[in-house]
Short mmCIF file of C-alpha atoms and ligand atoms in Angstrom, two decimals:
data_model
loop_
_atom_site.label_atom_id
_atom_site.label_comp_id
_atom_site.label_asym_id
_atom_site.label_seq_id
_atom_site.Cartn_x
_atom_site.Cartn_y
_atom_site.Cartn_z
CA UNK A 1 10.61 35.69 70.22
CA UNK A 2 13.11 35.43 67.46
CA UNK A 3 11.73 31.91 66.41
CA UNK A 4 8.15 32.95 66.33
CA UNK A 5 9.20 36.00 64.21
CA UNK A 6 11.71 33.37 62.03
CA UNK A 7 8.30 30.44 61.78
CA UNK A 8 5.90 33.40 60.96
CA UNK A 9 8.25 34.70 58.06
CA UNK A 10 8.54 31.00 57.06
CA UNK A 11 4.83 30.56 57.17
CA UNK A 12 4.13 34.22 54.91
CA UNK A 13 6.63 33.22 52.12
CA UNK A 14 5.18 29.60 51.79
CA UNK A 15 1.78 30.93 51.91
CA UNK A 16 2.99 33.05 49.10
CA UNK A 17 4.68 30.63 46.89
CA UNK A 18 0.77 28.58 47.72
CA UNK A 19 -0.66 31.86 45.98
CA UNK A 20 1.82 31.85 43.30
CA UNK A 21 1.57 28.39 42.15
CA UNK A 22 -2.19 28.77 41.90
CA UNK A 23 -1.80 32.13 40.29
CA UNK A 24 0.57 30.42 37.92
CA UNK A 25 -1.16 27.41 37.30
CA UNK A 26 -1.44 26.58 33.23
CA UNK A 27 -4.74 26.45 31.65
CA UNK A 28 -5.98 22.82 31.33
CA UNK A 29 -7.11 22.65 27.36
CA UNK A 30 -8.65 19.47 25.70
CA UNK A 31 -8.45 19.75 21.97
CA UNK A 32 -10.45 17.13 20.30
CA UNK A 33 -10.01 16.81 16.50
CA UNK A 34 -12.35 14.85 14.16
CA UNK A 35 -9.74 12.73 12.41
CA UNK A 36 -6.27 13.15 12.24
CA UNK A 37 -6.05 11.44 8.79
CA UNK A 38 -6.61 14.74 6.98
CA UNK A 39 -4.17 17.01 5.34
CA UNK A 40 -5.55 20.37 6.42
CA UNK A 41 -6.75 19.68 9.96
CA UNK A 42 -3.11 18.25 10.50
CA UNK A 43 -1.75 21.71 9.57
CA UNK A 44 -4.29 22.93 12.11
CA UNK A 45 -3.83 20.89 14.82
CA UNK A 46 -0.15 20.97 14.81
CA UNK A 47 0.10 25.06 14.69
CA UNK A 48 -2.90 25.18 17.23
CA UNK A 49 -0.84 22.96 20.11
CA UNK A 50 2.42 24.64 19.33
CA UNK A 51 0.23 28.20 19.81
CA UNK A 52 -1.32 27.54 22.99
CA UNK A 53 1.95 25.66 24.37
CA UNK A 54 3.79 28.51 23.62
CA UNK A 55 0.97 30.63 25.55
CA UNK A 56 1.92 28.54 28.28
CA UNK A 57 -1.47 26.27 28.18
CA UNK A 58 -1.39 22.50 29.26
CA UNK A 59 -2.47 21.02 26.27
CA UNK A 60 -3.92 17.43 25.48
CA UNK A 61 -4.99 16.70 21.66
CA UNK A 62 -7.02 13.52 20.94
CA UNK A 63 -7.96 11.82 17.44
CA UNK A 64 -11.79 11.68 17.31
CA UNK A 65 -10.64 8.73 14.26
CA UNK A 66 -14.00 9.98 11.97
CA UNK A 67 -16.13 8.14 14.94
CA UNK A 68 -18.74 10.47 16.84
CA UNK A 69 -18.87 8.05 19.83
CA UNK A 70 -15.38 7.70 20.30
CA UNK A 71 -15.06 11.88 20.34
CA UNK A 72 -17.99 11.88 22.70
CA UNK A 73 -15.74 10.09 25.05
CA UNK A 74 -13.22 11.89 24.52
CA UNK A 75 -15.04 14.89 25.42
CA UNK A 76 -16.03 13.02 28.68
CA UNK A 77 -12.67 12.16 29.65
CA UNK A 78 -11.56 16.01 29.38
CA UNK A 79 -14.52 16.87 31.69
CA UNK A 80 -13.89 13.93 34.19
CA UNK A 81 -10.27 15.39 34.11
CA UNK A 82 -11.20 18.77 34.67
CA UNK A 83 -10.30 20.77 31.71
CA UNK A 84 -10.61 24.37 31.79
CA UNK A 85 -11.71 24.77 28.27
CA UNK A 86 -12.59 22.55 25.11
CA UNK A 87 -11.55 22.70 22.07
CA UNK A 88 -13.84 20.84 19.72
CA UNK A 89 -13.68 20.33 15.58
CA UNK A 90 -16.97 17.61 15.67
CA UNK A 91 -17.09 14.68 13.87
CA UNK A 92 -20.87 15.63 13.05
CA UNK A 93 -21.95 19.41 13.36
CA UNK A 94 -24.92 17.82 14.50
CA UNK A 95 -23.82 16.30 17.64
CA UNK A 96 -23.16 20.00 18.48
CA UNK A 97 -25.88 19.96 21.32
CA UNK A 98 -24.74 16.68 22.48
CA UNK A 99 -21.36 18.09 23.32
CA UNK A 100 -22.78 20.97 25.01
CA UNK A 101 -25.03 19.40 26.93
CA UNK A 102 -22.12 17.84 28.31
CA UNK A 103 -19.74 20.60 29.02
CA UNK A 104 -22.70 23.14 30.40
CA UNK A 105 -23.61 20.61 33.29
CA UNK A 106 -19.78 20.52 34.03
CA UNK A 107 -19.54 24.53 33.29
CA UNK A 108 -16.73 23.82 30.75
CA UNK A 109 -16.66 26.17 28.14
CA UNK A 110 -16.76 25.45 24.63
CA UNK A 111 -14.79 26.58 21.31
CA UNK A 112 -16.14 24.92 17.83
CA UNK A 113 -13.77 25.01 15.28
CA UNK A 114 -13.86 24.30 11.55
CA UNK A 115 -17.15 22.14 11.40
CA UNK A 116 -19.61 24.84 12.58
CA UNK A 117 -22.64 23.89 13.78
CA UNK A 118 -26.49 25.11 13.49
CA UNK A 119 -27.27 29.17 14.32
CA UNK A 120 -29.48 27.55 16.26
CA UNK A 121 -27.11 25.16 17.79
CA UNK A 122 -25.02 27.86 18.98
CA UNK A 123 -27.65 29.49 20.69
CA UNK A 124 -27.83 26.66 23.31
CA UNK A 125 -25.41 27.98 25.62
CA UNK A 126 -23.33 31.68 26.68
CA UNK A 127 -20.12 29.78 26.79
CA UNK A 128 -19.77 28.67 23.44
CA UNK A 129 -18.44 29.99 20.64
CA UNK A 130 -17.47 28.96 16.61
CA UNK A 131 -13.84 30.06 15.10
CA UNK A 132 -13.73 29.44 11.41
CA UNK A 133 -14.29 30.67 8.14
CA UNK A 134 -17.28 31.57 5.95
CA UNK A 135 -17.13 28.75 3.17
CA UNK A 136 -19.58 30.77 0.83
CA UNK A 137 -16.45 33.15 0.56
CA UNK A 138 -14.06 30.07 -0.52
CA UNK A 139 -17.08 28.99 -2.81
CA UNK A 140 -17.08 32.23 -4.39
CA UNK A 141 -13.54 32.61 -4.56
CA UNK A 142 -13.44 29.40 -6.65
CA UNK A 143 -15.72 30.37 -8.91
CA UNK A 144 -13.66 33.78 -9.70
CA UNK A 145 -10.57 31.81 -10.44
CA UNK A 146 -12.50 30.27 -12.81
CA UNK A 147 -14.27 33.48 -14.19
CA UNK A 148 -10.94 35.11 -14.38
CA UNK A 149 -9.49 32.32 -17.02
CA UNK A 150 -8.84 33.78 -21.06
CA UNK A 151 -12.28 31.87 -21.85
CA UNK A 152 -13.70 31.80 -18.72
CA UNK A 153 -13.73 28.53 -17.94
CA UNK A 154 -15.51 27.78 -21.61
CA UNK A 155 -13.01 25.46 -23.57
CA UNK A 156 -15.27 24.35 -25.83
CA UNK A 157 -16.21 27.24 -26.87
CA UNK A 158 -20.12 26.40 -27.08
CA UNK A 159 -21.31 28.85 -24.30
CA UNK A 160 -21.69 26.60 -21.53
CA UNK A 161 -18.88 25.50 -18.80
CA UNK A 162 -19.82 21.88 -18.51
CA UNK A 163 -18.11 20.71 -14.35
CA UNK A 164 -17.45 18.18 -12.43
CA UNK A 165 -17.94 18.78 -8.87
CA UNK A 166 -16.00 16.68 -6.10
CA UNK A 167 -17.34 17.38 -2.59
CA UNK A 168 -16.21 17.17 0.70
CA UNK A 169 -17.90 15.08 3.17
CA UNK A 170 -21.64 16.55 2.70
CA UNK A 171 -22.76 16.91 6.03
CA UNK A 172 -19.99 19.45 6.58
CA UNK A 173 -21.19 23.08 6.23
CA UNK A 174 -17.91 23.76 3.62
CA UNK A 175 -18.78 21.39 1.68
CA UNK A 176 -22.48 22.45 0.72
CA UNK A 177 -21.49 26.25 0.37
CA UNK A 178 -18.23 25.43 -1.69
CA UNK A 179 -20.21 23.41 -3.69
CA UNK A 180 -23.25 25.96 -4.35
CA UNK A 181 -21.22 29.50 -4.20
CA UNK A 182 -18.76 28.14 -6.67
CA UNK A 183 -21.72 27.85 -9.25
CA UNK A 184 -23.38 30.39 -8.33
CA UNK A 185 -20.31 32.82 -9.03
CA UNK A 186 -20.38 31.64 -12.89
CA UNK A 187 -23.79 31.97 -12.98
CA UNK A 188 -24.19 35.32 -10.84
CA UNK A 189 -21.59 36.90 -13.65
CA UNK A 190 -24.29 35.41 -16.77
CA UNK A 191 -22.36 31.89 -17.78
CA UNK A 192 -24.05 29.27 -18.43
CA UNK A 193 -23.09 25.78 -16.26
CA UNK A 194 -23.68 22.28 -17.19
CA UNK A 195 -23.40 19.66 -14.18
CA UNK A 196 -21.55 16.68 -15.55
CA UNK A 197 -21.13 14.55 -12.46
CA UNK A 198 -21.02 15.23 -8.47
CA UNK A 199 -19.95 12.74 -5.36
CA UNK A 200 -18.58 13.00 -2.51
CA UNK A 201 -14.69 12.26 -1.80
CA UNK A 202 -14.50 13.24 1.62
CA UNK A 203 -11.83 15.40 1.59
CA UNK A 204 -9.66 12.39 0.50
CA UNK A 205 -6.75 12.31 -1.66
CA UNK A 206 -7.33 8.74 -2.98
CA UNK A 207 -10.98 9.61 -3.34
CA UNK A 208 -10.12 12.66 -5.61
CA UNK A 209 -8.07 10.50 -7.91
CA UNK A 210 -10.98 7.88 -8.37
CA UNK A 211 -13.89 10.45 -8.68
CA UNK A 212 -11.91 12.45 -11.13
CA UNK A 213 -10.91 9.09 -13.04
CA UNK A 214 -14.64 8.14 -13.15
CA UNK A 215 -15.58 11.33 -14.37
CA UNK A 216 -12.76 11.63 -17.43
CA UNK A 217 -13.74 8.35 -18.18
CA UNK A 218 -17.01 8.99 -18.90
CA UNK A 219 -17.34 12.22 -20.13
CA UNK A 220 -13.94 12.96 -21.48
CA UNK A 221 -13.38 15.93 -23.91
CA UNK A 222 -16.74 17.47 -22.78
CA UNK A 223 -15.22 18.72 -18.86
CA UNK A 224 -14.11 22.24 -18.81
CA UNK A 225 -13.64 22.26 -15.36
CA UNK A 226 -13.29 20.30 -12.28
CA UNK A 227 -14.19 21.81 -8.49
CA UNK A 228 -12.68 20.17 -6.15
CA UNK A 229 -14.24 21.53 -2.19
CA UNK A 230 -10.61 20.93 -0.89
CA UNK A 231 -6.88 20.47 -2.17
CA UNK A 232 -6.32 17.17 -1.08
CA UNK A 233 -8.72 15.66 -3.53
CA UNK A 234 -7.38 18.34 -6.14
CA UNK A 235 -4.24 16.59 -5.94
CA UNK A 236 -5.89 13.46 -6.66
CA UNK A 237 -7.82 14.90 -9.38
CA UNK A 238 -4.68 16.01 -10.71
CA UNK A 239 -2.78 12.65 -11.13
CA UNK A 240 -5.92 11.21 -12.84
CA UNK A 241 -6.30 14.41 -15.45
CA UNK A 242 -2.66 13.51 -16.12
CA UNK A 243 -3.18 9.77 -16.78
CA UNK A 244 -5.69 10.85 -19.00
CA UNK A 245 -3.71 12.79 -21.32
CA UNK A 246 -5.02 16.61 -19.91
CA UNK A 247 -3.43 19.10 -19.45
CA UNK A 248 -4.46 21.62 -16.93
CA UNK A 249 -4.51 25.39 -18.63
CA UNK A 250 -4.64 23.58 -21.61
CA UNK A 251 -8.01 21.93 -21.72
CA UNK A 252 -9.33 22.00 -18.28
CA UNK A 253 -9.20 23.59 -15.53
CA UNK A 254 -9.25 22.33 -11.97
CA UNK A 255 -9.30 24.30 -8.54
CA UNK A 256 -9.59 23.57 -4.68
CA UNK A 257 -9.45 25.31 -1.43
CA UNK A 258 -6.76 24.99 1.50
CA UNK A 259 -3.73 26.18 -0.34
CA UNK A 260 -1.62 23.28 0.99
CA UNK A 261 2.08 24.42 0.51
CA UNK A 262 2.47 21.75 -2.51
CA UNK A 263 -0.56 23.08 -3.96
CA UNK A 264 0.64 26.66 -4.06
CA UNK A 265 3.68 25.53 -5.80
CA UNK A 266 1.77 23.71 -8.65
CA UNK A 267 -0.78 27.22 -9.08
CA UNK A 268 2.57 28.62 -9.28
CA UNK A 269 4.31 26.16 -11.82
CA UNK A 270 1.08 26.73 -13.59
CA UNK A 271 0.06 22.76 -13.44
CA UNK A 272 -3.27 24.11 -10.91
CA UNK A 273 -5.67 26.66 -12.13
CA UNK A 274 -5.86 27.99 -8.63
CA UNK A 275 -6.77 27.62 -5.05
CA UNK A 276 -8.34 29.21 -1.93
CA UNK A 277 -6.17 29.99 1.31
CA UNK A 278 -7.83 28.30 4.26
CA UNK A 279 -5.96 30.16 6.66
CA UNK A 280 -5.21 27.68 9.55
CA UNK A 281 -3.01 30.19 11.06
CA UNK A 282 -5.05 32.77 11.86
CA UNK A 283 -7.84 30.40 12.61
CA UNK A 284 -5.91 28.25 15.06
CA UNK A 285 -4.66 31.87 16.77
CA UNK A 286 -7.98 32.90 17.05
CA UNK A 287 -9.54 29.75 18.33
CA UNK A 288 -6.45 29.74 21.27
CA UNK A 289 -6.76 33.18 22.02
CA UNK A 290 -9.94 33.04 22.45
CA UNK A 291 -9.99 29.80 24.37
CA UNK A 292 -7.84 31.46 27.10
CA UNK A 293 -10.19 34.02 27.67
CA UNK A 294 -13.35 32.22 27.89
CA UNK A 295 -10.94 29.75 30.35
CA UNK A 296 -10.52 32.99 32.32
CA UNK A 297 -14.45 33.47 32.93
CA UNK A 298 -15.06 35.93 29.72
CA UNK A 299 -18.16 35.60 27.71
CA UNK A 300 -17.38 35.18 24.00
CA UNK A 301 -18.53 36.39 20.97
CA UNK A 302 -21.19 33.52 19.24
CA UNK A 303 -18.76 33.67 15.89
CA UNK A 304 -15.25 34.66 14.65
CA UNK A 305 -14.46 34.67 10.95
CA UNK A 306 -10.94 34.86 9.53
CA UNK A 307 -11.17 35.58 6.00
CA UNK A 308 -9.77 33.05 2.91
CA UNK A 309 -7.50 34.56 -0.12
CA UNK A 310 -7.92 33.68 -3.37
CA UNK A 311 -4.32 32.30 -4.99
CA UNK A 312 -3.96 32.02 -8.33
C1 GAL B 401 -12.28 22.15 5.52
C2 GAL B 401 -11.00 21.90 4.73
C3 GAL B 401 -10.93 20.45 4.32
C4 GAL B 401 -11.13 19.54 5.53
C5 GAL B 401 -12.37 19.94 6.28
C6 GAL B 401 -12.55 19.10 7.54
O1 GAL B 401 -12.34 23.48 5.94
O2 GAL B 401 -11.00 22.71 3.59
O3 GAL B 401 -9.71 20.17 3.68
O4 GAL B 401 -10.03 19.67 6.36
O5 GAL B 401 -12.32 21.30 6.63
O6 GAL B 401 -13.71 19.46 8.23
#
């Protein structure tokens, strides 16, 4: 009698530790990133896997290398592994339904972040969601720094603020509102703008330095300002308006958006005109926390928006 009651005791606490273990067992995430070769998304990344670690997640992040197939694999190889949640920053927003397609038949729930897909796109299924940032605001916000310079933004003097605009890559959904809401907040407030020269640099250092090199070269004395849609190709902007004998807050002005920590320290030093915090905190926060309870069965909101700060 003793035994059976000893075996049955044996039998409730194993069944118990069973329970605990599965009560206790981490959610599976699969981050997929579009390229790891870029200076913000590395901020990102890095703060968003030391986040959900810390929330006790299991947590895989894979280098989509700028290549839509090879993150379309990826995104297979979660699902064949049996994720509980993606995590997705697409290569192309437009391979948006694509990915869900792909998750929905396996009932893996989807969180976008940074390259936000189509309104319509995100209509496709309850379990997805998009964590970012509005990038009209960050537009905007560019064009204030500029409005709030002694001539506003007019070195010249002749009445119209003649740019040069360096975009992102141009399929992303930052890149077309930085582009258009940083113009539009000079000429919203009555200035006058004069497009110099626009191409793409793909949020590239390197490409930065080239573009704005190009651009000094051939217009010279007439830039007032140069927009750059992120810091990284500010940077680059910055060696080449050096090399060319400008000085920035002298005669030009030049601005981006991310506030990278060595970026900050030039606004500050007074060598950038200004910049736009891209705050990959809060975003990578939200985009966890809200990972973990769509993981858990909750329906999420289509959108979440953490704000940008102007820094000047
Ligand atoms: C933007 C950011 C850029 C680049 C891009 C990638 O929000 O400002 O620097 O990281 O995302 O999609």
């Amino acid at each position: 009698m003793k035994k059976l009651l000893a075996l049955v005791l044996v039998a409730i606490m194993a069944l118990g530790m069973v329970q605990l273990a599965v009560a206790e067992a981490p959610i599976k995430v699969g981050v997929c990133i579009y390229k790891y070769d870029d200076n913000f998304m590395t901020l990102y990344r890095t703060e968003l896997e030391r986040y959900l670690k810390e929330k006790g997640c299991e947590v895989t992040v894979v280098d989509g290398k700028g290549d839509q197939n090879e993150q379309t694999n990826q995104v297979n190889a979660f699902i064949a592994e049996g994720v509980d949640v993606l995590i997705v920053n697409l290569v192309q927003s437009t391979s948006a339904n694509a990915i869900t397609d792909l998750a929905k038949a396996a009932n893996i729930p989807v969180v976008y972040i940074n390259r936000e897909p189509s309104a319509e796109d995100m209509q496709a299924w309850e379990k997805i969601c998009y964590v970012g940032a509005d990038a009209r605001q960050s537009g905007t916000m560019q064009g204030n720094l500029i409005l709030d310079t002694p001539n506003k933004g007019d070195f010249k003097g002749d009445g119209v603020v003649d740019y040069v605009m360096i975009m992102g890559d141009p399929e992303n959904i930052d890149a077309q509102y930085r582009t258009e809401y940083s113009i539009k907040a000079l000429t919203d407030a009555g200035i006058k703008v004069n497009k110099l020269f626009e191409q793409r640099g793909d949020w590239a250092q390197e490409k930065g330095q080239e573009l704005a090199a190009t651009a000094l070269a051939q217009f010279g004395d007439q830039i007032d300002v140069i927009f750059c849609n992120n810091d990284g190709m500010a940077l680059g902007a910055l060696q080449s308006i050096k090399a060319a004998g400008r000085t920035v807050g002298k005669d030009i002005y030049l601005v981006g958006v991310d506030a990278l920590d060595e970026v900050v320290e030039l606004v500050h030093a007074g060598e950038m005109t200004g910049t736009v915090l891209n705050d990959h905190i809060g975003q990578s926060h939200k985009a966890a926390d809200v990972a973990i309870e769509v993981a858990g069965g909750a329906i999420p909101e289509k959108n979440y928006t953490v704000d940008y700060v102007m820094v000047k």
